[in-house]
XYZ file of C-alpha atoms in Angstrom:
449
model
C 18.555 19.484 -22.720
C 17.380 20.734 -19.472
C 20.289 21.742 -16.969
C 21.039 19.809 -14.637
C 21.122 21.321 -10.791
C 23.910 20.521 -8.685
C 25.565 21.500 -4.909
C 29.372 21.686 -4.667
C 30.560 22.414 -1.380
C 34.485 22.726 -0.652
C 36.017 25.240 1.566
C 39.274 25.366 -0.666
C 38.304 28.519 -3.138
C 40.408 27.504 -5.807
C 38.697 24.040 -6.183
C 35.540 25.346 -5.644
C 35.608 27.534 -8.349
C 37.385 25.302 -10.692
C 34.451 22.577 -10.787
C 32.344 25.219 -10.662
C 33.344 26.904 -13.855
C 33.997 23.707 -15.514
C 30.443 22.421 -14.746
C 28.648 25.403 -15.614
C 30.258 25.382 -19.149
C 28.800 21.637 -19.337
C 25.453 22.672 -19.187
C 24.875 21.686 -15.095
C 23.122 24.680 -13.365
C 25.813 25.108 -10.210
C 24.923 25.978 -5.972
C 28.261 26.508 -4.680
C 28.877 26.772 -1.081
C 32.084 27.017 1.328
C 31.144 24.619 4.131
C 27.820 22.188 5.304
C 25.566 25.060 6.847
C 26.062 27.124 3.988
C 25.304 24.001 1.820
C 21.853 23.284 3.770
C 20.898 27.022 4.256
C 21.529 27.335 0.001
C 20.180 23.405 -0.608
C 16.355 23.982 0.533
C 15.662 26.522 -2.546
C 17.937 24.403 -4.962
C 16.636 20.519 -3.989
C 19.045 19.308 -6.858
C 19.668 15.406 -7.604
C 23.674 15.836 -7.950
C 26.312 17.157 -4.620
C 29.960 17.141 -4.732
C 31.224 17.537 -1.152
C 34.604 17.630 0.072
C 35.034 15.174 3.281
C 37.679 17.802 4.805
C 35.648 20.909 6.038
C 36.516 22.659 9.459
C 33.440 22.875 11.152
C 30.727 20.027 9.676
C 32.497 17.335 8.176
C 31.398 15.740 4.794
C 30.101 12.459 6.047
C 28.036 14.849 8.620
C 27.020 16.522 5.699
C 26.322 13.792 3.672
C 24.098 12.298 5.924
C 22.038 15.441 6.589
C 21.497 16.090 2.850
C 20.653 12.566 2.930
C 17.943 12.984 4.950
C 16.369 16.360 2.605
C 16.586 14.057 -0.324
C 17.101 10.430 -0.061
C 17.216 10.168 -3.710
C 20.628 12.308 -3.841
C 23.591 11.139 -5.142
C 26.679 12.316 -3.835
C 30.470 12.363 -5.166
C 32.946 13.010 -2.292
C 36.442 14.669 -2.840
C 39.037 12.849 -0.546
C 42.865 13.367 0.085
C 45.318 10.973 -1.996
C 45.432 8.061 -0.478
C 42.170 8.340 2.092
C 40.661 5.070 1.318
C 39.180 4.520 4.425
C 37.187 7.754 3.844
C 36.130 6.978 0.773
C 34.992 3.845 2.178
C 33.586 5.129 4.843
C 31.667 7.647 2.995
C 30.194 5.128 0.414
C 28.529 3.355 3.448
C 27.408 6.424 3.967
C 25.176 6.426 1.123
C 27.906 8.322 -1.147
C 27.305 7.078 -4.731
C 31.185 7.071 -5.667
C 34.403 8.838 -4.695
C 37.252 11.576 -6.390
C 40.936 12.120 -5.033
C 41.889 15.759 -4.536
C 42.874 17.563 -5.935
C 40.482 17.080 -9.383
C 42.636 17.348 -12.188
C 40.760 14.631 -14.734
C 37.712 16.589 -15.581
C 36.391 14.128 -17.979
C 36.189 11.172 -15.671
C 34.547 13.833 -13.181
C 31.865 14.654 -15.937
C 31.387 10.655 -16.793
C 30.599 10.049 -12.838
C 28.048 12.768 -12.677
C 26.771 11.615 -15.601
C 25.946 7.960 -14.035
C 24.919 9.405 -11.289
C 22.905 11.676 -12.970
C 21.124 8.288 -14.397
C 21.134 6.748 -11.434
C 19.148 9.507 -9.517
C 16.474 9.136 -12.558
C 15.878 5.400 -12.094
C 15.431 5.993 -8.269
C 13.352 8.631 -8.484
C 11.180 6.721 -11.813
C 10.675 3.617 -9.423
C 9.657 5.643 -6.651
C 6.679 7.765 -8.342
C 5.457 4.145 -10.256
C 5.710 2.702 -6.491
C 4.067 5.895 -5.089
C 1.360 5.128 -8.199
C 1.339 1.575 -7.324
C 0.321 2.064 -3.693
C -2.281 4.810 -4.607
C -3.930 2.381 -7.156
C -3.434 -0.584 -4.660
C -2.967 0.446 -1.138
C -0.487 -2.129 1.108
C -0.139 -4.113 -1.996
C -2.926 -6.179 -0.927
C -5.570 -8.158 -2.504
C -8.997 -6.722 -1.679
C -12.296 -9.519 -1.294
C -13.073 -11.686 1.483
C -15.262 -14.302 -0.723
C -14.119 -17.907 -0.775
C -12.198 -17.263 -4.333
C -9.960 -15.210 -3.552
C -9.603 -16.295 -0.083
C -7.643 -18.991 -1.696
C -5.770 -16.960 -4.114
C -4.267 -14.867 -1.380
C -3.748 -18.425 0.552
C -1.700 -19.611 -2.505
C 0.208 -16.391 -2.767
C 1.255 -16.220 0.742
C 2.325 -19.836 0.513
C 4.348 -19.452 -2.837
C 5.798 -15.660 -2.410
C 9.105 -16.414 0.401
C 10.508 -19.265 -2.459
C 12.380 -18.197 -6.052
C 9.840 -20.611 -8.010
C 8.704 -19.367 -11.250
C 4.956 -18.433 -10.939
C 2.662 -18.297 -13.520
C -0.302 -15.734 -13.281
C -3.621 -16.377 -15.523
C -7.309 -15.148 -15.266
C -9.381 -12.658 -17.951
C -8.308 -9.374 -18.728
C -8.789 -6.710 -15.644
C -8.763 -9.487 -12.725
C -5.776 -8.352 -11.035
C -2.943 -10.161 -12.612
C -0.262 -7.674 -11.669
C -1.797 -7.006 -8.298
C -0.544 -10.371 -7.662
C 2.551 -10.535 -9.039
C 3.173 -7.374 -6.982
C 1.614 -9.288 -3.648
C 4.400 -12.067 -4.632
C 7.172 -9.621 -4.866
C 6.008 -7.945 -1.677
C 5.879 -10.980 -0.031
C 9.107 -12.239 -1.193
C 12.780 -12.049 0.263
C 13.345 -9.697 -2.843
C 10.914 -7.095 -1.494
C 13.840 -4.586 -0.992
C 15.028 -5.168 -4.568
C 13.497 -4.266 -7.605
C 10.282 -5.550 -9.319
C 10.680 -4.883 -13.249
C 7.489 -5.451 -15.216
C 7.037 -5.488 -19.072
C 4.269 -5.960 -21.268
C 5.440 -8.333 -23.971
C 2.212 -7.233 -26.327
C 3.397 -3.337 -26.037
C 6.303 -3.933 -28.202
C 7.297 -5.524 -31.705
C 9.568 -8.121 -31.493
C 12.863 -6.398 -32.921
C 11.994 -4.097 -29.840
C 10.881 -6.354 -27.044
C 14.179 -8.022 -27.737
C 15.746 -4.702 -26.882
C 14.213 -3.949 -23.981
C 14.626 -7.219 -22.083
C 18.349 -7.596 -22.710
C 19.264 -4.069 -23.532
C 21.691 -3.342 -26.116
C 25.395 -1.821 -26.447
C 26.095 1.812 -28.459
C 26.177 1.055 -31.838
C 24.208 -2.429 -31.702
C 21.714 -0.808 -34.032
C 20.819 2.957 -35.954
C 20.040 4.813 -33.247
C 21.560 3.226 -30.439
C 23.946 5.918 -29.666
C 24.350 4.892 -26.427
C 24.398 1.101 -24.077
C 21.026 0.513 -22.614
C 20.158 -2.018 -19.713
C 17.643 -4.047 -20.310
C 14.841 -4.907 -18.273
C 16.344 -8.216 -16.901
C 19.715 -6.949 -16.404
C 17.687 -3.873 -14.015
C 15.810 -7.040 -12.460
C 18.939 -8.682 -10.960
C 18.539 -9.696 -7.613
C 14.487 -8.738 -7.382
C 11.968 -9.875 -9.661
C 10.780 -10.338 -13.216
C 7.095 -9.560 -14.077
C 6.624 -10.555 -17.597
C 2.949 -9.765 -18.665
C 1.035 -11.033 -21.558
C 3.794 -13.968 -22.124
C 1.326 -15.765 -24.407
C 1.724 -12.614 -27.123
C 6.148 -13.310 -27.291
C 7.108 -14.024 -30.604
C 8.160 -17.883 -30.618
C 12.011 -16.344 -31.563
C 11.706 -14.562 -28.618
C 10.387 -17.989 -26.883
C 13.317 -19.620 -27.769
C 15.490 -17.089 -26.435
C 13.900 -16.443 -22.968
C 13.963 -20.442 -22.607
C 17.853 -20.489 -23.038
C 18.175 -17.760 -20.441
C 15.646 -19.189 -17.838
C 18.383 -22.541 -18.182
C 21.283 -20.566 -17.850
C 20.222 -17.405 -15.922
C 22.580 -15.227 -18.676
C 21.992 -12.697 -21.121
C 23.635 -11.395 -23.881
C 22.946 -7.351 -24.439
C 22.165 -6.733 -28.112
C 26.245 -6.005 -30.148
C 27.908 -7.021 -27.125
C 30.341 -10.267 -27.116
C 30.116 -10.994 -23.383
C 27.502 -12.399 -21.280
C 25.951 -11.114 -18.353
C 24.851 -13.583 -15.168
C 21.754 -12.828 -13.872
C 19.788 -13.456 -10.582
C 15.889 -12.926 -11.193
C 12.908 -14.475 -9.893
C 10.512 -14.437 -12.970
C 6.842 -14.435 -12.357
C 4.559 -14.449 -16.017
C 0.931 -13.947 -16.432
C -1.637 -14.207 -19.459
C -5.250 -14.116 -20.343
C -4.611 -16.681 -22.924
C -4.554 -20.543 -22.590
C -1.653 -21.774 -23.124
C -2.618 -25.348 -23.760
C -4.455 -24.395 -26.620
C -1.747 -22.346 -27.989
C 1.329 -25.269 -27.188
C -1.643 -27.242 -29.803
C -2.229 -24.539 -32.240
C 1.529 -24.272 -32.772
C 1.687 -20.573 -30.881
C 3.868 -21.320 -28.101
C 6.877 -23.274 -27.153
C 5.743 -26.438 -24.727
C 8.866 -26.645 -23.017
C 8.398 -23.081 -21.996
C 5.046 -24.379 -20.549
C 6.671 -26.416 -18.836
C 9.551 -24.290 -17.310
C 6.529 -20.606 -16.722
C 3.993 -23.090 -15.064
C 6.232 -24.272 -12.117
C 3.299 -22.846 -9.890
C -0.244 -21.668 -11.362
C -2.086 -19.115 -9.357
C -5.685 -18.697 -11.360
C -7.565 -15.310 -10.793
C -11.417 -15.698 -10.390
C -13.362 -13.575 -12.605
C -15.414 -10.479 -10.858
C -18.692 -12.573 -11.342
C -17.907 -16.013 -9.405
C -16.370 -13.041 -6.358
C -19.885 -12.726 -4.898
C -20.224 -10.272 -2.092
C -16.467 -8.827 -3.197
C -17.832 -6.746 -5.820
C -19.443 -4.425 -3.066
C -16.741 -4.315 -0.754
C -14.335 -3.443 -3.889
C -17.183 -0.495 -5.229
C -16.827 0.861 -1.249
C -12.994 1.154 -2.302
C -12.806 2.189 -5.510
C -15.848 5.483 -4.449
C -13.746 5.875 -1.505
C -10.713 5.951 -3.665
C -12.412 8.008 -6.415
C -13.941 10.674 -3.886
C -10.790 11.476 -2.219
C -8.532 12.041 -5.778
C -11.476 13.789 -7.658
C -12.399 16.276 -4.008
C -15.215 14.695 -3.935
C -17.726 13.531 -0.376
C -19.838 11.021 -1.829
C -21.040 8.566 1.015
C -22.309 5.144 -0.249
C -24.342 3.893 -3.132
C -28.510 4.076 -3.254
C -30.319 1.037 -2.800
C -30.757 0.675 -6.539
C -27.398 1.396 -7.537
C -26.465 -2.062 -5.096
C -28.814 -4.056 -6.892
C -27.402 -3.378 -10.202
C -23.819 -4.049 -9.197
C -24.369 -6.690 -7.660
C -26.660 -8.219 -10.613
C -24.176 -7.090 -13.630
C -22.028 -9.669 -15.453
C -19.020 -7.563 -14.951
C -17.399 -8.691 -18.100
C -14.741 -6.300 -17.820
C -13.945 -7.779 -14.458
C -11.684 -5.599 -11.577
C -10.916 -2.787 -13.786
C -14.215 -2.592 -15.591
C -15.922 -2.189 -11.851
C -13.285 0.415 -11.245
C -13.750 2.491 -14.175
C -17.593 2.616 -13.619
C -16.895 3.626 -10.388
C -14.710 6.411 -11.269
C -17.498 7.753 -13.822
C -19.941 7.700 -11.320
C -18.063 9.707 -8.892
C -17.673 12.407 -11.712
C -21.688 12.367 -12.835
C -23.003 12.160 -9.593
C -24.704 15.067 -8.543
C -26.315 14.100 -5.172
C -24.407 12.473 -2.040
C -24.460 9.018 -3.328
C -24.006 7.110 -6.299
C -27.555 6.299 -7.899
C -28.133 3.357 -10.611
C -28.471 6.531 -12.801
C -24.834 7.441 -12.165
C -23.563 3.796 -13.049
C -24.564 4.399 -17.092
C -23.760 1.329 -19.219
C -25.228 -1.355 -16.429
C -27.658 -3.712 -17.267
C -28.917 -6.431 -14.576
C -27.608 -10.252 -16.334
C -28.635 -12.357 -13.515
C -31.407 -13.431 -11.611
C -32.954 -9.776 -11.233
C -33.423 -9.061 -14.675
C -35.186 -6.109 -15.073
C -39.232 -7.501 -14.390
C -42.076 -5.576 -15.898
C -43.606 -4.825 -12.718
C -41.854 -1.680 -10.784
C -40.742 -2.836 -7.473
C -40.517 -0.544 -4.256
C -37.748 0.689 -2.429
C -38.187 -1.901 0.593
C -38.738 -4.550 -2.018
C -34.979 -4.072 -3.396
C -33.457 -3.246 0.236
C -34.962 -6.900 1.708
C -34.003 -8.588 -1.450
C -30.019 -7.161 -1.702
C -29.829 -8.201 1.808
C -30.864 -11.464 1.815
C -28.984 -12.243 -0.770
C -25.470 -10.509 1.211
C -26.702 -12.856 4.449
C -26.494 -15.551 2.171
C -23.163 -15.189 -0.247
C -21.956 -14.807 3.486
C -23.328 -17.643 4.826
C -25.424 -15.853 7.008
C -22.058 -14.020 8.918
C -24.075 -10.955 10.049
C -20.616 -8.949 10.782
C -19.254 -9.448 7.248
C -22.604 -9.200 5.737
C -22.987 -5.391 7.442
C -19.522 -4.872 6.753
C -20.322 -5.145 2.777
C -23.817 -3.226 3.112
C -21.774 -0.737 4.584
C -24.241 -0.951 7.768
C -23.766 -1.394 12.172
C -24.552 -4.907 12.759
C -26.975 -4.074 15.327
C -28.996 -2.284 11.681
C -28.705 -5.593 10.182
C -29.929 -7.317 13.218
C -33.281 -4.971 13.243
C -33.641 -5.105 9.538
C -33.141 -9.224 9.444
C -36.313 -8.376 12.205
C -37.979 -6.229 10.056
C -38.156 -8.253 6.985
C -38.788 -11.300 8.909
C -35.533 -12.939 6.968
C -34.723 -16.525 7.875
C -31.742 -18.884 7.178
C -32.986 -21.183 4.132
């Protein structure tokens, strides 16, 4: 096991060298310093999750302290050291942003090493949510729904509408449409926003261990368990639930998460008492449920309780002029991660996204993308850098070549018209001035049908 770094600060020698001879023989790799500049002089080379301060310093006092370190390394979790009988100081210090509180002097090591411990923990699950959020934001910047066509316009309507209450939502659509986008949008949106979102994929684990992971377990519930576990909806309290693929639970598991949604309580795996809960649950599929409540696959009165409000994704293909604006993104997106300057796409390399089936939907569109960025050898993507894409609609592939302006008066048309003829948002997607599209609606003599 990896050390684990940690700042003690306390002018009083004796203590100071007491925790930090302990602590070193408990495998923690120990910064020690006499007062708080010392501490932040030593603490920009160390950086370490864990700080014991005493509040009592002369010179900068530990909440000072505290606050400064704070402000380093937000993710920091503090234990303070206060005189017998300083609750106010204590108190004061866990507003601070202290993460819990000793009496001096320290003479119960062990409940010492079981604080740091939790805290310890407690810095990990901060820091985990923060580089998924970090990931989250880099995959989908401001949490927002990208597309301006019709469909979606009224997906993001519905979400905005539905996000501020605590109803259930339930999310379907085809694999890669954006499920999670928008039961991220709904959490963003929500009065949770400041709490957590907790998401598991209920097809990523068999059921013995699904049942683990949603309502944790207690040491010795099972072999292995050598130590209590929160589950996923126990870490959800007072945020949000993301439950994906709900149409692959098990139907014991069906039962199970049917009692809780009545009851908002949960039971960790060899424990006797139950646990309240406050969660808003949002669940999304690619399956239909209907069919499955028929085949015998899944619990109707589960239906009934998951489909409180249905927000339906629109495949790629019925998103019109959104699969150019979302290629824009993605080779924006692509470019900057891979150090690439890639500019826009050739006039051919439009034509075939636009005219693909995209039966991979969202992610299919991004992962093409991403290729293309990588193959490309010129300044913009060609249809010979978008490998695997085949025309499936209305330009199939003809037998007689066609020329450049051919294409370029075509693709445009057809963005005047998915646009209803809305020159700025038309230009916006060809990635063009308006005045451009002005002289090349000129040029090719185009006219509203």
């Amino acid at each position: 096991m990896k050390p684990i770094k940690i700042l003690v600060v306390d002018d009083e020698v004796q203590q100071r060298e007491l925790l930090s001879g302990y602590l070193s023989r408990r495998k923690f790799e120990v910064t020690t310093a006499s007062g708080g500049e010392e501490a932040l002089e030593k603490y920009a080379s160390v950086f370490s999750p864990l700080a014991i301060i005493d509040m009592k310093m002369p010179g900068m006092s530990g909440i000072e302290l505290l606050g400064k370190l704070r402000e380093l390394n937000p993710f920091i979790q503090v234990l303070v050291l206060t005189a017998f009988g300083s609750v106010e100081t204590a108190v004061a210090a866990m507003r601070a942003g202290a993460y819990d509180y000793l009496t001096k002097p320290v003479e119960d090591l062990e409940e010492l090493l079981i604080k740091l411990e939790k805290a310890a923990a407690q810095n990990q699950l901060i820091v985990d949510h923060a580089v998924m959020s970090e990931r989250i934001a880099e995959a989908f910047p401001n949490s927002e729904l990208i597309g301006e066509s019709t469909a979606i316009r009224k997906v993001k309507e519905l979400v905005a509408q539905v996000a501020k209450s605590d109803a259930t939502v339930l999310v379907t659509g085809a694999s890669g449409t954006g499920k999670e986008l928008v039961a991220r949008e709904l959490h963003a949106l929500s009065g949770r926003a400041e709490k957590r979102l907790v998401a598991i994929n209920c097809a990523a684990f068999p059921e013995t261990l699904l049942e683990a992971e949603l309502f944790g377990y207690e040491k010795g519930a099972f072999t292995g368990a050598d130590k209590a576990k929160q589950g996923r909806m126990e870490l959800a309290d007072g945020g949000t639930l993301f439950l994906d693929e709900i149409g692959e639970m098990p139907l014991t598991m069906q039962v199970k998460l049917l009692r809780i949604l009545e009851d908002r309580k949960i039971q960790r795996l060899g424990a006797m008492k139950e646990i309240s809960l406050d969660f808003r649950l949002i669940a999304a599929t690619n399956r239909d449920l209907e069919l499955m409540i028929k085949e015998g696959k899944f619990r109707e009165d589960l239906f009934y309780r998951l489909n409180v409000i249905r927000v339906t994704i629109p495949p790629l293909r019925e998103r019109g002029g959104d699969i150019l604006i979302l290629a824009r993104t993605f080779l924006q997106r692509s470019s900057r991660r891979l150090g690439r300057d890639l500019t826009g796409f050739s006039p051919e390399a439009v034509s075939l996204l636009s005219n693909y089936g995209w039966p991979g939907n969202v992610r299919e569109l991004e992962n093409i993308i991403e290729r293309a960025v990588v193959v490309a050898s010129g300044r913009s993507i060609t249809a010979a850098d978008l490998t695997g894409l085949t025309p499936t609609s209305g330009e199939q592939q003809s037998a007689a070549p066609r020329t450049l302006e051919e294409v370029e008066k075509e693709h445009i048309k057809r963005m005047l018209e998915q646009t209803d003829w809305n020159v700025v948002q038309a230009a916006e997607i060809l990635g063009v001035h308006r005045n451009t599209l002005h002289n090349k609606i000129k040029e090719f003599k185009l006219e509203r049908s």
